[in-house]
Short mmCIF file of C-alpha atoms and ligand atoms in Angstrom, two decimals:
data_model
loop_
_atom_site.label_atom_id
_atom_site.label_comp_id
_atom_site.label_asym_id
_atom_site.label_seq_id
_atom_site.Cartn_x
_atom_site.Cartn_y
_atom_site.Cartn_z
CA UNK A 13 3.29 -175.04 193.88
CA UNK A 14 5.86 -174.65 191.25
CA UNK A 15 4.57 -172.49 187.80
CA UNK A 16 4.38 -175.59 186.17
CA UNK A 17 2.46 -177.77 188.27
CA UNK A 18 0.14 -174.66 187.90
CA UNK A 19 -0.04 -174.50 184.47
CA UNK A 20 -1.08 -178.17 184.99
CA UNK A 21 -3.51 -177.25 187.75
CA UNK A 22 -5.12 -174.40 184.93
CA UNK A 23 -5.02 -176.15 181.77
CA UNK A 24 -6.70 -179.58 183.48
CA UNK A 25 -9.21 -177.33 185.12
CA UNK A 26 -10.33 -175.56 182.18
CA UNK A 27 -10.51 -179.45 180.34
CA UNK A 28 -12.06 -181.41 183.19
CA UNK A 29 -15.75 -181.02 181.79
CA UNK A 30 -15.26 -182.35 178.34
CA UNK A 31 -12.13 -184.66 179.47
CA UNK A 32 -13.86 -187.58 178.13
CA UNK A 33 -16.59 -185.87 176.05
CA UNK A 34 -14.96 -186.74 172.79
CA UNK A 35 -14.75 -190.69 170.99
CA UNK A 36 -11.27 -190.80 170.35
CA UNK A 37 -10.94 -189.44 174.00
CA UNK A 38 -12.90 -192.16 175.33
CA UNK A 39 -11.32 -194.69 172.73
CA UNK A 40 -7.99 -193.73 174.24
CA UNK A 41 -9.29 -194.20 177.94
CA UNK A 42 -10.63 -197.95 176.76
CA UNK A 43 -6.74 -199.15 175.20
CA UNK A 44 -5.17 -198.27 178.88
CA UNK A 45 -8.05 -200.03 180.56
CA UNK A 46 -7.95 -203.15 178.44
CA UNK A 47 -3.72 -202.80 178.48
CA UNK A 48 -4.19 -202.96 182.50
CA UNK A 49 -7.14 -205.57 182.73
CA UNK A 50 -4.92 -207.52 180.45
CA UNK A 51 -2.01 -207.63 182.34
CA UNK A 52 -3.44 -208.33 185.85
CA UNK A 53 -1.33 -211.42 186.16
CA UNK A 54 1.97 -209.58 184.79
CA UNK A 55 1.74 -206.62 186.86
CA UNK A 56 1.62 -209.01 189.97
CA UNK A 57 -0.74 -207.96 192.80
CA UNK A 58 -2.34 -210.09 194.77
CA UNK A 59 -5.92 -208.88 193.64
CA UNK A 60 -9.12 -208.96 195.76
CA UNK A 61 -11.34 -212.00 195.13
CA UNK A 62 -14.76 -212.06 196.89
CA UNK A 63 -13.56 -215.13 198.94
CA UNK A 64 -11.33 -212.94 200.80
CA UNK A 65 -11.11 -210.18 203.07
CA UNK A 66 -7.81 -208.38 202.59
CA UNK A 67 -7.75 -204.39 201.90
CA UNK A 68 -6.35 -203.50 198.29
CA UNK A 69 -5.72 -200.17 198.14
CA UNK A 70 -5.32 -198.39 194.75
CA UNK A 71 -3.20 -195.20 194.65
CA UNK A 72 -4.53 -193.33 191.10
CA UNK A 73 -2.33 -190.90 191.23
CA UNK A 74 -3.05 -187.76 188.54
CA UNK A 75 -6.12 -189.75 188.65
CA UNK A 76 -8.08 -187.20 185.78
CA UNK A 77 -11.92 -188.49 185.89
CA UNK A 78 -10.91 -191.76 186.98
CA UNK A 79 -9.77 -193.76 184.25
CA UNK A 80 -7.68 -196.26 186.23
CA UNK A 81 -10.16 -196.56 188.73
CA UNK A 82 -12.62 -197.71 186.54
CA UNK A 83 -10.74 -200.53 184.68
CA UNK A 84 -8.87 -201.71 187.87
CA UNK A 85 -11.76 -200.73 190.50
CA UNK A 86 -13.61 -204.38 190.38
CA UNK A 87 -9.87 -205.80 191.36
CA UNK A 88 -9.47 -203.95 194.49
CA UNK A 89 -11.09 -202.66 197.64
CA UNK A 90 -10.29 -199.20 198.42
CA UNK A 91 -9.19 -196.34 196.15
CA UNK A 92 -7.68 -193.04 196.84
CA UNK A 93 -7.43 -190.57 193.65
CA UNK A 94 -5.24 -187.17 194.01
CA UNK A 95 -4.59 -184.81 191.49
CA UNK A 96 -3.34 -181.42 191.04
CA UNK A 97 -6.77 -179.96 189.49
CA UNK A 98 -9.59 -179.47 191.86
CA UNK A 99 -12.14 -179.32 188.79
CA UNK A 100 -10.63 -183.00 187.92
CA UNK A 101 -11.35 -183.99 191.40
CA UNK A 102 -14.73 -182.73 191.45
CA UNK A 103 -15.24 -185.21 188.00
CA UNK A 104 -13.48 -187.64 189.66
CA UNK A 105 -15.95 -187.75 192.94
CA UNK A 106 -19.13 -187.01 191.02
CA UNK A 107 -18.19 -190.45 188.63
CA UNK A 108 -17.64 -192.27 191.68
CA UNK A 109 -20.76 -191.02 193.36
CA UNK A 110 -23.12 -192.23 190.58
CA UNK A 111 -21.10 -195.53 189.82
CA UNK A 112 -22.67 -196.41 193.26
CA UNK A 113 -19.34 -196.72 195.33
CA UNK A 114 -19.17 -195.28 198.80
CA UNK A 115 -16.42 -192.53 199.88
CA UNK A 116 -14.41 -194.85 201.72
CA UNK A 117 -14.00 -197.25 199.05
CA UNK A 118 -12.80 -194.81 196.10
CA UNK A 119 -12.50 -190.27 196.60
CA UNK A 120 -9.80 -188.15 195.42
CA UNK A 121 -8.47 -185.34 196.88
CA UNK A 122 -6.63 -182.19 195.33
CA UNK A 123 -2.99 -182.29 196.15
CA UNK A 124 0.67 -182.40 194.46
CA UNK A 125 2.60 -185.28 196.32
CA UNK A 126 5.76 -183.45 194.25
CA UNK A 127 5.97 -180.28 196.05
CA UNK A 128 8.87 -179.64 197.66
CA UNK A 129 7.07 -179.56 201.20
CA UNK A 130 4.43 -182.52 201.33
CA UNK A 131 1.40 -181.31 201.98
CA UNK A 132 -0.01 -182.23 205.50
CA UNK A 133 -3.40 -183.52 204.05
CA UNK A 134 -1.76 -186.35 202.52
CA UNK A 135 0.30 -187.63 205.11
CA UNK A 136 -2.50 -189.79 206.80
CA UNK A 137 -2.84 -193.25 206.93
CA UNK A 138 -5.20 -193.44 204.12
CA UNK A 139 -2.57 -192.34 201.68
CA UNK A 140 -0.07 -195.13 202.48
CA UNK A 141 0.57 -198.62 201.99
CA UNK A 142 -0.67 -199.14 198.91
CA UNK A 143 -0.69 -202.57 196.94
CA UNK A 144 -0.22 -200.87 193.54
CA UNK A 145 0.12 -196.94 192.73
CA UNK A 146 -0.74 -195.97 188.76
CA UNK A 147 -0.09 -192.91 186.81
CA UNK A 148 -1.97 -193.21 183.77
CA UNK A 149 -0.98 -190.49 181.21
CA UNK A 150 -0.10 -188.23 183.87
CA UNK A 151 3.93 -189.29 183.47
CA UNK A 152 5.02 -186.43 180.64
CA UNK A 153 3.34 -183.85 182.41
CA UNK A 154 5.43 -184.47 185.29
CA UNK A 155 8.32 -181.47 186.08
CA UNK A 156 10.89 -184.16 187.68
CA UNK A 157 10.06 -188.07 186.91
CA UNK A 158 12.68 -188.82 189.25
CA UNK A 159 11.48 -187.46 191.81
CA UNK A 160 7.60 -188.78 191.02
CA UNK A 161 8.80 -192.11 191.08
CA UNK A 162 10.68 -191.74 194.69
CA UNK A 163 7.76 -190.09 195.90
CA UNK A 164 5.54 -192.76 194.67
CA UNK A 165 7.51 -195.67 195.63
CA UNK A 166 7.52 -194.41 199.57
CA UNK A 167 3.49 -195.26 199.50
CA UNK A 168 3.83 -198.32 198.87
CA UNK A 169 3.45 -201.79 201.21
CA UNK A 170 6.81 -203.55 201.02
CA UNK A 171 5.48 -205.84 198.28
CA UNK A 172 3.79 -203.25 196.38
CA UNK A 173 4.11 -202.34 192.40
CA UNK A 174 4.29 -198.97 190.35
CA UNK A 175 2.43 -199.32 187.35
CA UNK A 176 2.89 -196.11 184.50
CA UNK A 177 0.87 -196.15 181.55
CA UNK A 178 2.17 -193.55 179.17
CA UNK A 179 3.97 -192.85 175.57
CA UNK A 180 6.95 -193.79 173.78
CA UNK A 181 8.70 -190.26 172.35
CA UNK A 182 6.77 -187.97 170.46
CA UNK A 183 9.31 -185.34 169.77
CA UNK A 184 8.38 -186.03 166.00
CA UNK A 185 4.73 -184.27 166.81
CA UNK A 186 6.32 -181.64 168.63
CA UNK A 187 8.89 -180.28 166.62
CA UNK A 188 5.79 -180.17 163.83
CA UNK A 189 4.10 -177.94 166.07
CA UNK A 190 7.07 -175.29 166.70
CA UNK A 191 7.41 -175.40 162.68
CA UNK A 192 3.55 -174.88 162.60
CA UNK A 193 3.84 -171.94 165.03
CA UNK A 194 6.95 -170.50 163.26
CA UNK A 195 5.11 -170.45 160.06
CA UNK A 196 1.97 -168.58 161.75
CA UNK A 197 3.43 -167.28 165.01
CA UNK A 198 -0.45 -166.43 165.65
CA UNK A 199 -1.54 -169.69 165.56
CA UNK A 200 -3.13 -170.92 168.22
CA UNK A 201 -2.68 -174.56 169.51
CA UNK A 202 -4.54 -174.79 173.16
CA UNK A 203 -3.97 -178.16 173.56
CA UNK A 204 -1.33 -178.88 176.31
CA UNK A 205 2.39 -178.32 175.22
CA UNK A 206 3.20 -175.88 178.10
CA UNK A 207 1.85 -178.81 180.68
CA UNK A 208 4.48 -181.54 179.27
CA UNK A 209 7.93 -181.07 180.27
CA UNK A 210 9.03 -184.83 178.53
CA UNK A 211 7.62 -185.37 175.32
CA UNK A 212 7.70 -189.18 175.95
CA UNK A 213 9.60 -192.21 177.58
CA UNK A 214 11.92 -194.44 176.13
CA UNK A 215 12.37 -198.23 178.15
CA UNK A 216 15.79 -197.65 178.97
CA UNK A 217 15.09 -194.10 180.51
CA UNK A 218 12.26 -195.78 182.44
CA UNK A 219 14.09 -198.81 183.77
CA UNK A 220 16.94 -196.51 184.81
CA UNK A 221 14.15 -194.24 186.70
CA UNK A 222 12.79 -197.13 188.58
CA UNK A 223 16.43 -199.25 189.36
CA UNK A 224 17.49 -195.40 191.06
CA UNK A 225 13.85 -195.39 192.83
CA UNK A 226 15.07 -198.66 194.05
CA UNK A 227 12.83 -200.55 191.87
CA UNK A 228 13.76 -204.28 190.44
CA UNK A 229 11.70 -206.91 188.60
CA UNK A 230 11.43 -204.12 185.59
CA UNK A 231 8.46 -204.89 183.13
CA UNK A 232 7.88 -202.96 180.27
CA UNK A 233 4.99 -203.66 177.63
CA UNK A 234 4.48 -201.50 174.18
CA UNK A 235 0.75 -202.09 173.29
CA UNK A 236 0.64 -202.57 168.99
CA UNK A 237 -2.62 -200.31 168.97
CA UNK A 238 -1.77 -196.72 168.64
CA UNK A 239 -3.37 -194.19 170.30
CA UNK A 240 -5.10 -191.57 168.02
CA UNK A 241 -5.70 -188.42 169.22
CA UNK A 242 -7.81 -185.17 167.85
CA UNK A 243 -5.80 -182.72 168.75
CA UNK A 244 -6.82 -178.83 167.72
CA UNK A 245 -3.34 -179.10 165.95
CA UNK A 246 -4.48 -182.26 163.67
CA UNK A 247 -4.73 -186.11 164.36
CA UNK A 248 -1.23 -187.61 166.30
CA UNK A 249 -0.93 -190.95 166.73
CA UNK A 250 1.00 -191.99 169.63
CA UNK A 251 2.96 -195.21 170.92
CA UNK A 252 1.14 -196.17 174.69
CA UNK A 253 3.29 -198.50 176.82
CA UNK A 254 3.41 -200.12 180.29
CA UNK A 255 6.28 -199.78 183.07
CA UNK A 256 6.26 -201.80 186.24
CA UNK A 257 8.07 -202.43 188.93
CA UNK A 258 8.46 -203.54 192.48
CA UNK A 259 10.75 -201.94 196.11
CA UNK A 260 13.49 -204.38 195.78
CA UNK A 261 12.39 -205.54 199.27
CA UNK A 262 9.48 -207.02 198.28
CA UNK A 263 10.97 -209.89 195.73
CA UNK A 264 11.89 -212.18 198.32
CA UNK A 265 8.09 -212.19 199.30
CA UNK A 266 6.20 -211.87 195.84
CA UNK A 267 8.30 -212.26 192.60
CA UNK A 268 7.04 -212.22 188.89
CA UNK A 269 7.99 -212.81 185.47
CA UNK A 270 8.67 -209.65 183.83
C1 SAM B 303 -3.77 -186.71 180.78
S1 SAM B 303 -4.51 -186.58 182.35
C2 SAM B 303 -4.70 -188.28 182.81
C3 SAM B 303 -5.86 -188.48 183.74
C4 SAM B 303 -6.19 -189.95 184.06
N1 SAM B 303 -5.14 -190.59 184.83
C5 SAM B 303 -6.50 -190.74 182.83
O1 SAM B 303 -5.85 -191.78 182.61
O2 SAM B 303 -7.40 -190.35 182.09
C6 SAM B 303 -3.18 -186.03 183.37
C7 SAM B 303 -3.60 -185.66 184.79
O3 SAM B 303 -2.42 -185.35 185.54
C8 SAM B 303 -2.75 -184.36 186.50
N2 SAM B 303 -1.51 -183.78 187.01
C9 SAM B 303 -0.57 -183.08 186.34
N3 SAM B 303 0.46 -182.78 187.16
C10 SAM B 303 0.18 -183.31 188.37
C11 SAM B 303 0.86 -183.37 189.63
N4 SAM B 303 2.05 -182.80 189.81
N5 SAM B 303 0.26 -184.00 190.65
C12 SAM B 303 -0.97 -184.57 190.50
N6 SAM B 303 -1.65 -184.56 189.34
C13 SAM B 303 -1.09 -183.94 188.29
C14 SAM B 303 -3.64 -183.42 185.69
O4 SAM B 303 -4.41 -182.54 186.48
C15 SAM B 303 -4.48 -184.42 184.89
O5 SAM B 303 -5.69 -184.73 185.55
#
């Protein structure tokens, strides 16, 4: 694991009991769920419906306490979670446990699908051929979005979709923090700038990242809600958007409106 997916591993660990103990944190967890139940139709998977019998699998991947599963869980029928921080995954699990649904239909396992050598545990068949794969808020703490996309992208079925939920640039709030620290090089801000490598995505860096993934039908969505975070450093407000897109093998089968 590289230093930086550990410092991800750490710093999620040590937050994984009071990820969602806070309102704005569970305020911010309710905008990506309503921005995804929202845009069922846009993002384009063929969703389960009771009448039918089809497997839907969900990849959350950097899947925190579960977030995504939750808002997109009624829509499909099996869910695999993996993240980098064991503690997470333990949230994860336990959340699943008590929301009644059985290990086959929803787990998470520990595991960096980034690492330079793929590790063997998630080379079964239950971590392939996915309908849809989601990163919510996990993007910017990502050490090579290229390569997170390409690794992403080879789960998928042929007419899958990569969903990312995660924020426009905010260099603005980070640059206020290195003048914070400069003025009081004591100063202690433990929230999570040595986990982000990218302090946010623009839609033309996005669309480029998923057209050299071999992505097409590009969507992008800016939600007009900000996100409003309580950071130890003060309140940010930050810009939350919504990427898809689609193997460009698949739009002959399934193709829709961006
Ligand atoms: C801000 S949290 C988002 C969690 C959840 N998806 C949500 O929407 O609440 C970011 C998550 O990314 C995970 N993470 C960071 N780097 C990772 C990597 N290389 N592979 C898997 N998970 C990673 C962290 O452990 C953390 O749980």
């Amino acid at each position: 694991m590289s230093s930086f997916s550990e410092a991800n591993r750490k710093a999620f660990n040590d937050l994984s009991e009071a990820y969602n103990s806070k309102p704005w944190q569970r305020k911010l967890s309710s905008q990506v769920a309503d921005a995804l139940q929202d845009r069922k139709n846009w993002i384009g998977v063929q969703w389960a419906t009771t009448d039918d019998k089809r497997d839907v699998r969900l990849l959350d991947y950097a899947c925190g306490t579960g977030a995504i599963t939750k808002a997109l869980g009624p829509y499909v029928t099996t869910i695999q979670g993996i993240d980098i921080s064991e503690k997470m995954v333990e949230e994860y699990n336990k959340a699943a446990l008590s929301s009644g649904l059985q290990h086959d239909q929803a787990n998470a396992v520990v595991g960096d699908l980034f690492a330079e050598k793929i590790p063997e545990h998630l080379t079964g068949p239950r971590f392939q051929n996915f309908d849809i794969a989601v990163i919510g808020l996990g993007f910017h703490h990502f050490e090579d979005p290229a390569l997170a996309v390409n690794r992403l992208v080879e789960r998928l079925k042929p007419n899958g979709v990569i969903v990312i939920v995660d924020f426009l640039p905010f260099d603005q709030e980070r640059k206020r923090e290195a003048e914070l620290r400069a003025q009081n090089p004591r100063a202690d801000f433990p929230e999570m700038s040595h986990t982000i490598k990218h302090n946010g995505f623009e839609r033309d860096g996005m669309e480029k990242l998923f057209t050299d993934a071999g992505l097409e039908d590009f969507g992008w969505n800016v939600l007009d809600e900000q996100a409003v975070m309580e950071l130890p450093k003060g309140t940010v407000h930050r810009t939350i958007f919504v990427a898809k897109g689609k193997p460009t093998d698949a739009l002959g089968t399934f193709k829709t409106v961006g």
